[in-house]
């Protein structure tokens, strides 16, 4: 039996393309003592992978040329030589872009398939959901009545941020890249306001119109000109949550922009970056609250699912074109 895998073929300069990846086949490995064989069912494609495609070191080691692309996965145990796992168990792992993978069990988290669809372990109840929860609640410190602006608002993280801010009693304004996304935010997710940044030229004027009381919390997924437009509108003691800068991930040299930090001085505001991994010990409590909000209908989610391991590169690239609504996933089997 063969294992299809997607490897990194080249380190891209700028926007990656499908030719930067290579689909290969290797024999499905057999589990050794203490190991399990996983059949991957879903894999997650995420913006941070663009950073791992560079040769420079970041929080995780770069992916080597010829190595299997990294990424979060949900799989089924199909063979087990580890007493903690039985065939049929559904687990979250970090197995990357392949159809089968071995694990010694140390990186596996069992998932209860009766509690929620298993794909949510990579989305709303997984890393992106945890990012929204801790980024907004811990770093953003939203108070009832605050105006919260979120960029990348219709994506996996952003769509959860806006809804959690609503649950926290805030007024929520989303920025997203299509009319369909804006409709989704307003009609399905009950955002108070939203606009399509691809159709608006003066972001500051638009935000000022949509945030008549100024901005108390900004949750930044994109950076770039959207973020530039936020600074002049922040209120005293505003919190800028620096979650991601996707507009910058494919640039080869830093973009020159206006120097805006003086706004933080006069508004006594705080801009703080965070990485979700610092909160892993608290994922269980967050997952429980988020699952409850989902059951109560207060927290909705969407997934954009592409089928087949061979389409993983396409799915990944679609993130940078904004083709996804909610969490972008690949259904592997
Ligand atoms: P996502 O939002 O589901 O997908 C990416 C979205 O980014 C696209 O749908 C697209 O939507 C938008 N985008 C792409 N290029 C853009 C550009 N040039 N300007 C503005 N928007 C652009 O992805 P996600 O997984 O939820 O991640 C969102 C952000 O959170 C990313 O920056 C990611 O790196 C960050 N993140 C950080 C952590 C952490 O621990 N700090 C953890 C997870 C994710 P549009 O149609 O709106 O353009
Ligand atoms: C992300 C962007 C960046 C992310 C992690 C990072 C988990 C970390 C980068 C680094 O440490 O260099 O979306 O998600």
mmCIF file of C-alpha atoms and ligand atoms in Angstrom:
data_model
loop_
_atom_site.group_PDB
_atom_site.id
_atom_site.type_symbol
_atom_site.label_atom_id
_atom_site.label_comp_id
_atom_site.label_asym_id
_atom_site.label_seq_id
_atom_site.Cartn_x
_atom_site.Cartn_y
_atom_site.Cartn_z
ATOM 1 C CA UNK A 1 0.000 0.000 0.000
ATOM 2 C CA UNK A 2 1.325 3.449 -0.886
ATOM 3 C CA UNK A 3 1.308 6.690 1.111
ATOM 4 C CA UNK A 4 0.847 9.865 -0.899
ATOM 5 C CA UNK A 5 2.735 12.801 0.595
ATOM 6 C CA UNK A 6 3.185 16.428 -0.403
ATOM 7 C CA UNK A 7 6.724 17.699 0.027
ATOM 8 C CA UNK A 8 8.313 21.132 -0.232
ATOM 9 C CA UNK A 9 10.037 21.269 -3.633
ATOM 10 C CA UNK A 10 11.398 24.851 -3.596
ATOM 11 C CA UNK A 11 11.595 27.766 -1.237
ATOM 12 C CA UNK A 12 9.322 30.294 -2.929
ATOM 13 C CA UNK A 13 10.142 33.976 -3.288
ATOM 14 C CA UNK A 14 6.957 35.989 -2.933
ATOM 15 C CA UNK A 15 3.610 34.315 -3.468
ATOM 16 C CA UNK A 16 4.121 30.528 -3.539
ATOM 17 C CA UNK A 17 2.793 28.479 -6.442
ATOM 18 C CA UNK A 18 1.819 24.854 -6.922
ATOM 19 C CA UNK A 19 5.222 24.105 -8.449
ATOM 20 C CA UNK A 20 6.808 24.756 -5.039
ATOM 21 C CA UNK A 21 5.251 21.471 -3.879
ATOM 22 C CA UNK A 22 5.711 17.899 -5.042
ATOM 23 C CA UNK A 23 3.382 14.929 -4.663
ATOM 24 C CA UNK A 24 5.346 11.735 -3.982
ATOM 25 C CA UNK A 25 4.459 8.157 -3.048
ATOM 26 C CA UNK A 26 6.263 6.059 -0.460
ATOM 27 C CA UNK A 27 5.271 2.729 1.070
ATOM 28 C CA UNK A 28 2.914 2.982 4.047
ATOM 29 C CA UNK A 29 5.154 2.397 7.099
ATOM 30 C CA UNK A 30 4.529 -0.291 9.734
ATOM 31 C CA UNK A 31 4.250 0.706 13.377
ATOM 32 C CA UNK A 32 7.124 -0.365 15.630
ATOM 33 C CA UNK A 33 6.780 -1.247 19.293
ATOM 34 C CA UNK A 34 4.898 1.585 21.040
ATOM 35 C CA UNK A 35 3.756 3.176 17.780
ATOM 36 C CA UNK A 36 0.440 3.586 16.014
ATOM 37 C CA UNK A 37 -0.324 3.930 12.302
ATOM 38 C CA UNK A 38 -2.706 6.783 11.527
ATOM 39 C CA UNK A 39 -4.869 7.149 8.463
ATOM 40 C CA UNK A 40 -5.222 10.905 8.012
ATOM 41 C CA UNK A 41 -8.801 12.085 7.524
ATOM 42 C CA UNK A 42 -8.424 15.893 7.536
ATOM 43 C CA UNK A 43 -5.454 18.174 7.326
ATOM 44 C CA UNK A 44 -5.251 21.824 8.170
ATOM 45 C CA UNK A 45 -3.606 24.428 5.938
ATOM 46 C CA UNK A 46 -2.632 27.587 7.821
ATOM 47 C CA UNK A 47 -0.970 30.915 7.071
ATOM 48 C CA UNK A 48 1.968 30.226 9.451
ATOM 49 C CA UNK A 49 3.174 27.499 7.069
ATOM 50 C CA UNK A 50 4.388 30.232 4.754
ATOM 51 C CA UNK A 51 6.952 31.102 7.439
ATOM 52 C CA UNK A 52 8.085 27.481 7.736
ATOM 53 C CA UNK A 53 8.774 27.421 3.975
ATOM 54 C CA UNK A 54 11.573 29.953 4.518
ATOM 55 C CA UNK A 55 15.107 28.873 5.381
ATOM 56 C CA UNK A 56 15.270 31.245 8.339
ATOM 57 C CA UNK A 57 14.505 29.926 11.761
ATOM 58 C CA UNK A 58 11.252 30.832 13.486
ATOM 59 C CA UNK A 59 9.421 29.370 16.486
ATOM 60 C CA UNK A 60 9.491 26.044 14.678
ATOM 61 C CA UNK A 61 12.244 24.688 12.463
ATOM 62 C CA UNK A 62 11.910 25.349 8.742
ATOM 63 C CA UNK A 63 10.586 22.564 6.541
ATOM 64 C CA UNK A 64 13.485 21.066 4.573
ATOM 65 C CA UNK A 65 13.448 20.790 0.814
ATOM 66 C CA UNK A 66 12.094 17.326 0.020
ATOM 67 C CA UNK A 67 10.462 17.039 3.446
ATOM 68 C CA UNK A 68 6.766 16.453 3.951
ATOM 69 C CA UNK A 69 4.880 19.706 4.525
ATOM 70 C CA UNK A 70 3.957 20.182 8.174
ATOM 71 C CA UNK A 71 0.500 20.745 9.569
ATOM 72 C CA UNK A 72 -2.189 19.759 12.000
ATOM 73 C CA UNK A 73 -4.239 16.678 11.183
ATOM 74 C CA UNK A 74 -7.117 14.539 12.355
ATOM 75 C CA UNK A 75 -6.727 10.832 11.767
ATOM 76 C CA UNK A 76 -7.949 7.387 12.656
ATOM 77 C CA UNK A 77 -5.778 4.791 14.357
ATOM 78 C CA UNK A 78 -5.659 1.861 11.920
ATOM 79 C CA UNK A 79 -2.965 -0.245 13.628
ATOM 80 C CA UNK A 80 -1.766 0.061 17.198
ATOM 81 C CA UNK A 81 1.228 -1.265 19.080
ATOM 82 C CA UNK A 82 0.620 1.265 21.849
ATOM 83 C CA UNK A 83 -1.679 0.158 24.683
ATOM 84 C CA UNK A 84 -3.157 3.669 25.008
ATOM 85 C CA UNK A 85 -4.713 3.581 21.521
ATOM 86 C CA UNK A 86 -7.086 1.188 19.787
ATOM 87 C CA UNK A 87 -7.858 0.861 16.090
ATOM 88 C CA UNK A 88 -10.804 3.163 15.385
ATOM 89 C CA UNK A 89 -9.685 5.889 17.800
ATOM 90 C CA UNK A 90 -9.918 9.366 16.262
ATOM 91 C CA UNK A 91 -6.984 11.591 17.180
ATOM 92 C CA UNK A 92 -5.585 15.030 16.537
ATOM 93 C CA UNK A 93 -1.904 15.001 15.594
ATOM 94 C CA UNK A 94 0.701 17.049 13.777
ATOM 95 C CA UNK A 95 1.306 14.606 10.937
ATOM 96 C CA UNK A 96 1.585 16.968 7.977
ATOM 97 C CA UNK A 97 0.486 16.634 4.378
ATOM 98 C CA UNK A 98 0.279 12.860 3.916
ATOM 99 C CA UNK A 99 -2.258 10.052 3.878
ATOM 100 C CA UNK A 100 -0.649 7.852 6.564
ATOM 101 C CA UNK A 101 1.664 8.619 9.467
ATOM 102 C CA UNK A 102 3.313 6.925 12.427
ATOM 103 C CA UNK A 103 3.186 8.256 15.953
ATOM 104 C CA UNK A 104 4.540 7.109 19.306
ATOM 105 C CA UNK A 105 1.368 8.508 20.858
ATOM 106 C CA UNK A 106 3.039 11.375 22.725
ATOM 107 C CA UNK A 107 1.657 13.985 20.296
ATOM 108 C CA UNK A 108 -1.838 12.530 20.003
ATOM 109 C CA UNK A 109 -5.043 13.908 21.483
ATOM 110 C CA UNK A 110 -8.089 11.670 21.420
ATOM 111 C CA UNK A 111 -11.196 13.277 19.972
ATOM 112 C CA UNK A 112 -14.762 12.319 20.839
ATOM 113 C CA UNK A 113 -16.506 12.096 17.441
ATOM 114 C CA UNK A 114 -19.938 12.189 19.127
ATOM 115 C CA UNK A 115 -19.220 15.617 20.714
ATOM 116 C CA UNK A 116 -18.641 17.613 17.500
ATOM 117 C CA UNK A 117 -17.698 16.927 13.866
ATOM 118 C CA UNK A 118 -14.077 15.745 13.928
ATOM 119 C CA UNK A 119 -12.969 18.484 11.507
ATOM 120 C CA UNK A 120 -13.669 21.091 14.218
ATOM 121 C CA UNK A 121 -10.560 19.836 16.038
ATOM 122 C CA UNK A 122 -8.585 21.762 13.406
ATOM 123 C CA UNK A 123 -10.857 24.800 13.302
ATOM 124 C CA UNK A 124 -13.285 26.300 15.753
ATOM 125 C CA UNK A 125 -12.343 23.848 18.553
ATOM 126 C CA UNK A 126 -8.714 23.642 17.431
ATOM 127 C CA UNK A 127 -5.733 25.942 17.088
ATOM 128 C CA UNK A 128 -7.544 28.791 15.246
ATOM 129 C CA UNK A 129 -10.451 28.760 17.709
ATOM 130 C CA UNK A 130 -8.028 28.811 20.634
ATOM 131 C CA UNK A 131 -6.230 31.733 18.980
ATOM 132 C CA UNK A 132 -9.445 33.714 18.776
ATOM 133 C CA UNK A 133 -10.422 32.896 22.350
ATOM 134 C CA UNK A 134 -7.145 33.674 24.115
ATOM 135 C CA UNK A 135 -6.090 36.463 21.798
ATOM 136 C CA UNK A 136 -9.322 38.354 22.259
ATOM 137 C CA UNK A 137 -10.104 37.595 25.895
ATOM 138 C CA UNK A 138 -6.577 37.633 27.361
ATOM 139 C CA UNK A 139 -4.772 40.179 25.205
ATOM 140 C CA UNK A 140 -7.760 42.228 24.004
ATOM 141 C CA UNK A 141 -9.513 42.430 27.415
ATOM 142 C CA UNK A 142 -12.879 43.347 25.851
ATOM 143 C CA UNK A 143 -15.363 45.199 28.071
ATOM 144 C CA UNK A 144 -19.126 45.415 27.432
ATOM 145 C CA UNK A 145 -19.835 48.363 25.157
ATOM 146 C CA UNK A 146 -16.337 48.386 23.652
ATOM 147 C CA UNK A 147 -15.966 48.727 19.904
ATOM 148 C CA UNK A 148 -13.921 45.807 18.571
ATOM 149 C CA UNK A 149 -12.536 45.852 15.033
ATOM 150 C CA UNK A 150 -11.243 42.612 13.520
ATOM 151 C CA UNK A 151 -9.370 42.214 10.244
ATOM 152 C CA UNK A 152 -9.434 38.931 8.333
ATOM 153 C CA UNK A 153 -12.906 38.831 9.832
ATOM 154 C CA UNK A 154 -14.419 36.011 7.757
ATOM 155 C CA UNK A 155 -11.490 33.623 8.251
ATOM 156 C CA UNK A 156 -11.030 30.854 10.795
ATOM 157 C CA UNK A 157 -9.672 33.084 13.557
ATOM 158 C CA UNK A 158 -11.440 36.329 12.670
ATOM 159 C CA UNK A 159 -14.944 34.871 12.434
ATOM 160 C CA UNK A 160 -14.566 33.411 15.932
ATOM 161 C CA UNK A 161 -13.068 36.628 17.325
ATOM 162 C CA UNK A 162 -16.043 38.703 16.201
ATOM 163 C CA UNK A 163 -18.574 36.323 17.699
ATOM 164 C CA UNK A 164 -16.721 36.013 21.013
ATOM 165 C CA UNK A 165 -16.559 39.812 21.151
ATOM 166 C CA UNK A 166 -20.347 39.899 20.652
ATOM 167 C CA UNK A 167 -20.753 37.368 23.458
ATOM 168 C CA UNK A 168 -18.589 39.696 25.590
ATOM 169 C CA UNK A 169 -21.086 42.495 24.919
ATOM 170 C CA UNK A 170 -19.029 44.465 22.428
ATOM 171 C CA UNK A 171 -19.923 46.249 19.219
ATOM 172 C CA UNK A 172 -18.105 44.366 16.444
ATOM 173 C CA UNK A 173 -16.867 45.674 13.115
ATOM 174 C CA UNK A 174 -15.320 43.285 10.593
ATOM 175 C CA UNK A 175 -13.016 43.884 7.652
ATOM 176 C CA UNK A 176 -13.035 41.218 4.935
ATOM 177 C CA UNK A 177 -12.234 40.812 1.259
ATOM 178 C CA UNK A 178 -15.523 40.129 -0.546
ATOM 179 C CA UNK A 179 -19.185 41.143 -0.560
ATOM 180 C CA UNK A 180 -20.136 37.532 0.149
ATOM 181 C CA UNK A 181 -17.946 37.588 3.268
ATOM 182 C CA UNK A 182 -19.459 40.887 4.412
ATOM 183 C CA UNK A 183 -22.959 39.439 3.994
ATOM 184 C CA UNK A 184 -21.904 36.361 5.970
ATOM 185 C CA UNK A 185 -20.584 38.527 8.819
ATOM 186 C CA UNK A 186 -23.662 40.722 8.979
ATOM 187 C CA UNK A 187 -26.404 38.196 8.294
ATOM 188 C CA UNK A 188 -25.144 34.945 9.795
ATOM 189 C CA UNK A 189 -22.631 36.023 12.435
ATOM 190 C CA UNK A 190 -24.487 39.154 13.587
ATOM 191 C CA UNK A 191 -21.534 41.511 13.300
ATOM 192 C CA UNK A 192 -22.712 45.086 13.890
ATOM 193 C CA UNK A 193 -20.944 46.377 10.794
ATOM 194 C CA UNK A 194 -18.488 45.181 8.157
ATOM 195 C CA UNK A 195 -16.957 46.311 4.901
ATOM 196 C CA UNK A 196 -15.195 44.854 1.877
ATOM 197 C CA UNK A 197 -11.681 46.318 1.829
ATOM 198 C CA UNK A 198 -11.313 45.409 -1.836
ATOM 199 C CA UNK A 199 -14.115 47.812 -2.755
ATOM 200 C CA UNK A 200 -13.378 50.668 -0.355
ATOM 201 C CA UNK A 201 -10.476 52.993 -1.040
ATOM 202 C CA UNK A 202 -10.381 55.130 2.119
ATOM 203 C CA UNK A 203 -10.271 52.590 4.958
ATOM 204 C CA UNK A 204 -9.897 55.233 7.643
ATOM 205 C CA UNK A 205 -12.979 57.138 6.509
ATOM 206 C CA UNK A 206 -14.951 53.893 6.354
ATOM 207 C CA UNK A 207 -13.810 52.744 9.794
ATOM 208 C CA UNK A 208 -14.495 56.154 11.245
ATOM 209 C CA UNK A 209 -18.046 56.000 9.865
ATOM 210 C CA UNK A 210 -18.562 52.457 11.230
ATOM 211 C CA UNK A 211 -16.939 53.198 14.615
ATOM 212 C CA UNK A 212 -18.505 56.507 15.738
ATOM 213 C CA UNK A 213 -17.222 55.991 19.301
ATOM 214 C CA UNK A 214 -13.699 55.091 18.207
ATOM 215 C CA UNK A 215 -11.922 51.739 18.518
ATOM 216 C CA UNK A 216 -11.225 50.089 21.866
ATOM 217 C CA UNK A 217 -9.889 46.747 20.678
ATOM 218 C CA UNK A 218 -8.307 45.930 17.341
ATOM 219 C CA UNK A 219 -7.677 42.266 16.561
ATOM 220 C CA UNK A 220 -5.147 42.241 13.755
ATOM 221 C CA UNK A 221 -4.972 39.263 11.414
ATOM 222 C CA UNK A 222 -3.717 41.096 8.351
ATOM 223 C CA UNK A 223 -1.458 44.060 9.026
ATOM 224 C CA UNK A 224 -0.888 46.343 6.043
ATOM 225 C CA UNK A 225 -3.075 49.294 5.091
ATOM 226 C CA UNK A 226 -6.110 48.051 7.065
ATOM 227 C CA UNK A 227 -4.090 48.192 10.267
ATOM 228 C CA UNK A 228 -2.622 51.575 9.317
ATOM 229 C CA UNK A 229 -6.155 52.936 9.120
ATOM 230 C CA UNK A 230 -6.984 51.739 12.636
ATOM 231 C CA UNK A 231 -4.273 53.643 14.546
ATOM 232 C CA UNK A 232 -5.674 57.180 14.183
ATOM 233 C CA UNK A 233 -9.080 55.924 15.413
ATOM 234 C CA UNK A 234 -8.070 54.208 18.648
ATOM 235 C CA UNK A 235 -9.446 55.366 21.979
ATOM 236 C CA UNK A 236 -7.569 55.988 25.192
ATOM 237 C CA UNK A 237 -6.246 52.707 26.628
ATOM 238 C CA UNK A 238 -7.031 50.801 23.434
ATOM 239 C CA UNK A 239 -5.682 47.261 23.054
ATOM 240 C CA UNK A 240 -4.202 46.206 19.718
ATOM 241 C CA UNK A 241 -4.000 42.421 19.562
ATOM 242 C CA UNK A 242 -1.294 41.434 17.093
ATOM 243 C CA UNK A 243 -2.310 37.972 15.971
ATOM 244 C CA UNK A 244 -1.089 37.812 12.377
ATOM 245 C CA UNK A 245 0.111 39.899 9.437
ATOM 246 C CA UNK A 246 -0.951 37.812 6.474
ATOM 247 C CA UNK A 247 -0.675 40.763 4.066
ATOM 248 C CA UNK A 248 3.079 40.679 4.713
ATOM 249 C CA UNK A 249 3.810 36.936 4.599
ATOM 250 C CA UNK A 250 4.679 36.808 0.908
ATOM 251 C CA UNK A 251 6.821 39.938 0.839
ATOM 252 C CA UNK A 252 10.543 39.557 0.321
ATOM 253 C CA UNK A 253 11.368 42.855 1.962
ATOM 254 C CA UNK A 254 9.409 44.762 4.586
ATOM 255 C CA UNK A 255 6.848 47.160 3.225
ATOM 256 C CA UNK A 256 7.334 50.844 4.015
ATOM 257 C CA UNK A 257 4.300 52.370 5.682
ATOM 258 C CA UNK A 258 3.368 55.367 7.773
ATOM 259 C CA UNK A 259 4.979 55.582 11.239
ATOM 260 C CA UNK A 260 2.003 55.297 13.518
ATOM 261 C CA UNK A 261 3.321 54.412 16.939
ATOM 262 C CA UNK A 262 2.862 57.928 18.311
ATOM 263 C CA UNK A 263 -0.865 57.155 18.397
ATOM 264 C CA UNK A 264 -0.042 54.583 21.069
ATOM 265 C CA UNK A 265 1.773 57.262 23.074
ATOM 266 C CA UNK A 266 -0.993 59.836 23.145
ATOM 267 C CA UNK A 267 -3.743 57.235 23.646
ATOM 268 C CA UNK A 268 -1.742 55.331 26.297
ATOM 269 C CA UNK A 269 -2.596 52.297 24.200
ATOM 270 C CA UNK A 270 -1.067 48.840 24.171
ATOM 271 C CA UNK A 271 -0.129 46.737 21.139
ATOM 272 C CA UNK A 272 0.787 43.189 22.083
ATOM 273 C CA UNK A 273 1.684 40.169 20.029
ATOM 274 C CA UNK A 274 0.902 36.660 21.196
ATOM 275 C CA UNK A 275 1.269 33.050 20.142
ATOM 276 C CA UNK A 276 -1.544 30.665 20.874
ATOM 277 C CA UNK A 277 0.893 27.926 21.931
ATOM 278 C CA UNK A 278 1.574 29.804 25.162
ATOM 279 C CA UNK A 279 -1.967 28.858 26.227
ATOM 280 C CA UNK A 280 -1.914 25.092 25.525
ATOM 281 C CA UNK A 281 -2.373 24.268 29.213
ATOM 282 C CA UNK A 282 -5.680 26.148 29.106
ATOM 283 C CA UNK A 283 -7.069 24.718 25.837
ATOM 284 C CA UNK A 284 -9.422 22.296 27.681
ATOM 285 C CA UNK A 285 -11.275 25.095 29.514
ATOM 286 C CA UNK A 286 -11.503 27.182 26.328
ATOM 287 C CA UNK A 287 -12.680 24.229 24.248
ATOM 288 C CA UNK A 288 -15.401 23.506 26.792
ATOM 289 C CA UNK A 289 -16.713 27.081 26.729
ATOM 290 C CA UNK A 290 -16.532 27.308 22.952
ATOM 291 C CA UNK A 291 -18.358 23.959 22.552
ATOM 292 C CA UNK A 292 -21.076 25.237 24.877
ATOM 293 C CA UNK A 293 -21.443 28.443 22.832
ATOM 294 C CA UNK A 294 -21.746 26.332 19.690
ATOM 295 C CA UNK A 295 -24.498 24.181 21.273
ATOM 296 C CA UNK A 296 -26.301 27.346 22.391
ATOM 297 C CA UNK A 297 -26.142 28.749 18.864
ATOM 298 C CA UNK A 298 -24.031 31.737 19.961
ATOM 299 C CA UNK A 299 -20.945 30.657 18.068
ATOM 300 C CA UNK A 300 -21.177 29.572 14.444
ATOM 301 C CA UNK A 301 -18.468 28.344 12.153
ATOM 302 C CA UNK A 302 -17.892 27.456 8.540
ATOM 303 C CA UNK A 303 -15.342 25.270 6.879
ATOM 304 C CA UNK A 304 -14.106 25.439 3.306
ATOM 305 C CA UNK A 305 -13.182 21.864 2.449
ATOM 306 C CA UNK A 306 -11.092 20.751 -0.510
ATOM 307 C CA UNK A 307 -10.905 17.016 -1.236
ATOM 308 C CA UNK A 308 -7.766 14.968 -1.811
ATOM 309 C CA UNK A 309 -4.182 15.240 -0.572
ATOM 310 C CA UNK A 310 -3.113 16.283 -4.093
ATOM 311 C CA UNK A 311 -5.136 19.478 -3.633
ATOM 312 C CA UNK A 312 -3.417 20.535 -0.405
ATOM 313 C CA UNK A 313 -1.162 23.069 -2.198
ATOM 314 C CA UNK A 314 -4.193 24.609 -3.904
ATOM 315 C CA UNK A 315 -5.993 24.838 -0.560
ATOM 316 C CA UNK A 316 -2.986 26.484 1.074
ATOM 317 C CA UNK A 317 -2.558 29.027 -1.724
ATOM 318 C CA UNK A 318 -6.250 29.921 -1.578
ATOM 319 C CA UNK A 319 -5.647 31.459 1.877
ATOM 320 C CA UNK A 320 -3.561 34.206 0.305
ATOM 321 C CA UNK A 321 -6.217 34.856 -2.325
ATOM 322 C CA UNK A 322 -8.945 34.978 0.276
ATOM 323 C CA UNK A 323 -10.917 32.176 -1.321
ATOM 324 C CA UNK A 324 -11.886 30.597 2.000
ATOM 325 C CA UNK A 325 -14.725 31.442 4.336
ATOM 326 C CA UNK A 326 -13.999 30.100 7.799
ATOM 327 C CA UNK A 327 -11.467 27.334 8.244
ATOM 328 C CA UNK A 328 -9.697 25.995 5.144
ATOM 329 C CA UNK A 329 -9.307 22.213 5.343
ATOM 330 C CA UNK A 330 -8.313 19.310 3.145
ATOM 331 C CA UNK A 331 -10.410 16.142 3.410
ATOM 332 C CA UNK A 332 -7.822 13.441 2.894
ATOM 333 C CA UNK A 333 -10.036 10.366 3.385
HETATM 334 P P1 LIG B 1 -7.914 32.744 7.521
HETATM 335 O O1 LIG B 1 -8.265 34.088 8.035
HETATM 336 O O2 LIG B 1 -8.950 31.677 7.582
HETATM 337 O O3 LIG B 1 -7.416 32.844 6.020
HETATM 338 C C1 LIG B 1 -6.587 33.872 5.613
HETATM 339 C C2 LIG B 1 -7.410 35.090 5.150
HETATM 340 O O4 LIG B 1 -6.548 36.210 5.083
HETATM 341 C C3 LIG B 1 -7.978 34.969 3.752
HETATM 342 O O5 LIG B 1 -9.218 34.339 3.748
HETATM 343 C C4 LIG B 1 -8.046 36.408 3.283
HETATM 344 O O6 LIG B 1 -9.363 36.916 3.480
HETATM 345 C C5 LIG B 1 -7.095 37.156 4.194
HETATM 346 N N1 LIG B 1 -6.004 37.776 3.434
HETATM 347 C C6 LIG B 1 -5.137 37.174 2.606
HETATM 348 N N2 LIG B 1 -4.291 38.075 2.076
HETATM 349 C C7 LIG B 1 -4.645 39.291 2.589
HETATM 350 C C8 LIG B 1 -4.168 40.620 2.421
HETATM 351 N N3 LIG B 1 -3.125 40.901 1.622
HETATM 352 N N4 LIG B 1 -4.777 41.615 3.113
HETATM 353 C C9 LIG B 1 -5.825 41.360 3.935
HETATM 354 N N5 LIG B 1 -6.319 40.124 4.110
HETATM 355 C C10 LIG B 1 -5.734 39.100 3.461
HETATM 356 O O7 LIG B 1 -6.596 32.252 8.261
HETATM 357 P P2 LIG B 1 -6.474 31.966 9.838
HETATM 358 O O8 LIG B 1 -5.904 30.626 10.011
HETATM 359 O O9 LIG B 1 -7.734 32.330 10.492
HETATM 360 O O10 LIG B 1 -5.336 33.020 10.254
HETATM 361 C C11 LIG B 1 -5.659 34.402 10.334
HETATM 362 C C12 LIG B 1 -4.450 35.168 10.864
HETATM 363 O O11 LIG B 1 -4.155 34.722 12.183
HETATM 364 C C13 LIG B 1 -3.186 34.977 10.064
HETATM 365 O O12 LIG B 1 -2.479 36.177 10.040
HETATM 366 C C14 LIG B 1 -2.414 33.948 10.881
HETATM 367 O O13 LIG B 1 -1.044 34.014 10.657
HETATM 368 C C15 LIG B 1 -2.790 34.365 12.274
HETATM 369 N N6 LIG B 1 -2.687 33.330 13.319
HETATM 370 C C16 LIG B 1 -1.918 33.622 14.394
HETATM 371 C C17 LIG B 1 -1.815 32.733 15.434
HETATM 372 C C18 LIG B 1 -0.997 33.101 16.633
HETATM 373 O O14 LIG B 1 -0.765 32.239 17.482
HETATM 374 N N7 LIG B 1 -0.577 34.335 16.744
HETATM 375 C C19 LIG B 1 -2.480 31.503 15.361
HETATM 376 C C20 LIG B 1 -3.283 31.241 14.227
HETATM 377 C C21 LIG B 1 -3.384 32.174 13.214
HETATM 378 P P3 LIG B 1 -9.893 38.244 2.700
HETATM 379 O O15 LIG B 1 -10.839 37.753 1.658
HETATM 380 O O16 LIG B 1 -10.563 38.990 3.792
HETATM 381 O O17 LIG B 1 -8.716 38.938 2.129
HETATM 382 C C1 LIG B 2 0.849 32.196 12.767
HETATM 383 C C2 LIG B 2 1.793 33.112 12.396
HETATM 384 C C3 LIG B 2 3.034 33.072 12.999
HETATM 385 C C4 LIG B 2 1.109 31.256 13.757
HETATM 386 C C5 LIG B 2 2.347 31.225 14.357
HETATM 387 C C6 LIG B 2 3.318 32.146 13.972
HETATM 388 C C7 LIG B 2 0.266 29.384 14.885
HETATM 389 C C8 LIG B 2 4.652 32.115 14.587
HETATM 390 C C9 LIG B 2 5.764 32.593 13.945
HETATM 391 C C10 LIG B 2 7.119 32.582 14.541
HETATM 392 O O1 LIG B 2 7.275 32.230 15.705
HETATM 393 O O2 LIG B 2 8.038 32.905 13.843
HETATM 394 O O3 LIG B 2 -0.361 32.164 12.163
HETATM 395 O O4 LIG B 2 0.080 30.391 14.008
#
